[in-house]
Amino acid sequence: MRGDGIHRVCVIGAGVMGAGIAAQAANGGAQVLLLDRDDIAREALTRLRKSKPAALMHKNLLGQIVPGNVERDLKQAADCDWFVEAIIEDMGIKAALYERLDAVRRPGTPVSSNTSTLTRATLIRDMPASLARDFLITHFFNPPRYMRLVEWVADPDQKFGSLKDFIDRRMGKRIIRCKDSPGFIANRIGTFWLHAAVTEAIKRSIDVETADALLGRPAGVPKTGVFGLLDLVGLDLMPHVLEAMREALAVDDPLLDLGPIPSLVTEMIADGYTGRKGKGGFYRLNNGVKEVRSLIDGSYAPARRPKPKAARGGGLRALINHDSPEGAYARAVVTRTLAYAARCLPEIAERPIDVDAAMRLGYAWKKGPFELNETLGAEKISLPKLPKPALLDSDPWGLADVKAQGAPLASNRSASLWDLGQGVAGLEFHSKLNALDPFSLAMMNKAVTLIPRRGMSALVIANDGTNFSVGANIAMLLVTGKLRLWPLINWILSHGQKTFARLKYAPFPVVGAPSGMALGGGCEVLLHCDALVAHGETYMGLVEAGVGIVPGWGGCKEMLGRLSEMPAIGRGPMPAVLKAFEIIATAQVATSAMEARDLGFLRSDDAIVMNRDRLWLQARDRALDMAPGYQPPKPRTLHLPGSSGRAALLMAIGDFERKGLTTPHDVTVARALARVMTGADTDPTDPVGEDHLLALERQAILSLIRTPQTRARVDHMLRKGKPLRN
Ligand code: NAI
């Protein structure tokens, strides 16, 4: 018999949201039945397979989703543990569907709607009480894999323990309880903000680009700003949502004071200018040139990328106080939105922090409205008093809680060491993009000496940044390379190698807990950890070839070691060498933690945590499990194929070259890599130690950095943030 919990999910509606929710349920390990019309359900699977960014975390997960026809196959859903409806936003059609679901479901099985505008009270109005008791709203955001918010609308006495657990732990979402009001939290505030920004821009003759420059970065909103965001989600969505809100809201709601959708927008929609999915929107690409639409006459002109003076000062407060039409525009939009959030607060949420979290996770704001409000000083808007919340979901423990308790054990400009409690230390990177530099390395060395001295027993390496680490700071490499300071480069490399080795062979367990990108040196640190507890959304890769070098902090050595221990790779030295060579030469980046496991970046017993909020706790638990009686690993010896293996790799490179798949410098880098991966001139019968491989890594980098092509790649990456294909 199956235990409690959600194992089989029935998603009805295979459109944008239904397909995405089905994929995320599959990512979370469920078997999914996806029902719609036959052709639509089947097409949804094809779309899922091809979607970019991928909706599925691993290609094999597609097999967990079975498409079906809602008329014919509903009875197959009888044993499902959760029904989630994501069909057209039409009360009558939804109600008819619920009746049919009720006829097949086991009593007590939760049924939820993904509606964005209808309230729960409306949806349950004509339902039998037995269904209403099991009915709730679970509002996912688009795209469901990547947006971490689920708005949850249920009665306080409805528990849904298994469903909550599934959405939180398996689908990885932060569940925010919302009160049952139109648009819930995020769309209520978000719609007001977008509508205010558009209407005020038209009224004040602020052009599209200036508005986005003002309301993007300085307000901590993604740089798409307002008009860019509307293009992204589709202009046609706006009248729909706004109309539904206007119908449902009280007559004195300030959203209504903003007036109807401007005719300029409705005309754009009628002409097919619905944004990125249509002929273009407020922005468009015309033969590769980015153009902006005039709010006055609808003509397009090349983008100017203005940097308004009002946005150059320090943050939001300076922006809204800037004495200029731009400052006045920002003030009008920002203060009205914050005042609106304050006014709605008792109606939409139990706590201000829920509103802040909803805007951060649902609209990708850096700070929520009340957090922004705190930065305004004298201009701060006062908040209404709220009754004590009925039900409190405490947020999982993390570094923020540790920081609230006091100072770090040690800190420098790029990294800090924290006491996570129970004898576990936490190493946090906090340089720009968490790039690793001598300060980051210094803090690792400090951890190795400090932890035993303080009687602590384990180390977790993690941080709350968007990206764990984008890799070594390559600016240093470029400067030292240009100045031909070869001994210094050799020292930097060997210092990093020794530091990572000290972590690996430390007398206590080291657990890496990455989320986001872990590239180059950031990936290499993790390869030296005893265990990983990785967020599902971890993107690991040894991307050094992109800047014309090879991994030089033990990455080549560790990949060879790991892959030679993976049963699936095959026996003898050559299969592991080939696989590691391929992964590094083509700079493969895993697009999920599951893919990272296939590539050998994660071991089979490393954990994957779906909910980012739970990463710190699970990593600390893992470290605590490992600490009693911990023995550091023994250094590996490998058998590598030597020059004959290298000849085989060079032939493979030659093949790619002939097919035109490589640039000339790709070939140079691949040749240098082939020398490292095969152990240079070693004999296949002689064991190769770690030091030998580390020396080969250093030699390869020292030879490559002497080439102008590698220096051009590094320089290009630093200036443009993407690889140069020379
Ligand atoms: P969509 O138009 O992409 O897909 C709706 C699907 O439902 C269509 O494939 C249609 O064939 C199917 N359908 C309609 N009636 C059906 C029925 N009786 N039985 C089975 N299938 C039926 O719509 P989308 O955008 O995926 O929206 C679905 C729901 O999610 C709506 O309630 C919407 O308000 C909500 N939502 C939409 C978001 C978005 O960004 N698109 C975000 C959050 C919520």
Coordinates of N, CA and C in Angstrom, one line a residue, residues 61 67 101 134 149 178 209 222 298 319 334 368 397 421 424 441 454 556 578 585 682:
L61 N 12.4 12.7 -17.2 CA 11.2 13.0 -16.4 C 9.9 13.1 -17.3
P67 N -0.1 12.2 -21.1 CA -1.2 13.1 -21.7 C -2.5 12.3 -21.8
L101 N -14.9 16.4 -11.6 CA -13.7 15.9 -10.8 C -14.3 15.3 -9.5
D134 N -12.6 20.4 0.5 CA -11.3 20.0 0.0 C -10.8 20.9 -1.1
L149 N 7.3 31.2 -6.1 CA 6.1 31.5 -5.2 C 4.9 30.7 -5.6
C178 N -2.5 33.7 1.5 CA -3.1 34.9 1.1 C -4.6 34.9 1.6
E209 N 11.8 54.1 -22.5 CA 13.2 53.8 -22.0 C 13.5 54.5 -20.7
P222 N 13.6 44.1 -11.6 CA 14.4 43.6 -12.7 C 14.6 44.7 -13.8
G298 N 3.5 56.3 -31.7 CA 3.5 54.9 -32.0 C 4.7 54.5 -33.0
L319 N 16.1 58.9 -5.7 CA 15.4 58.9 -7.0 C 14.0 59.7 -6.8
V334 N 6.0 55.3 -7.4 CA 6.5 54.5 -6.2 C 5.7 54.8 -5.0
G368 N 10.5 43.9 -1.2 CA 9.1 44.1 -1.3 C 8.7 45.5 -0.9
W397 N 14.9 27.8 8.7 CA 16.1 28.5 9.3 C 17.1 28.6 8.2
G421 N 25.9 27.1 14.6 CA 25.3 26.4 15.7 C 25.7 24.9 15.7
V424 N 28.8 23.6 13.8 CA 29.0 23.6 12.4 C 29.3 25.1 12.0
L441 N 40.0 32.7 -0.8 CA 40.9 31.6 -0.5 C 41.4 31.7 1.0
R454 N 38.5 25.9 17.5 CA 37.3 26.3 18.3 C 36.5 25.1 18.8
C556 N 40.4 19.3 -13.1 CA 40.7 18.2 -14.0 C 40.9 16.9 -13.2
L578 N 37.9 10.0 -21.5 CA 37.1 10.5 -22.7 C 36.0 11.4 -22.2
A585 N 36.2 20.1 -22.3 CA 36.6 20.7 -23.6 C 35.4 21.5 -24.1
T682 N 52.9 9.7 -19.0 CA 52.8 8.6 -18.1 C 52.6 7.2 -18.8

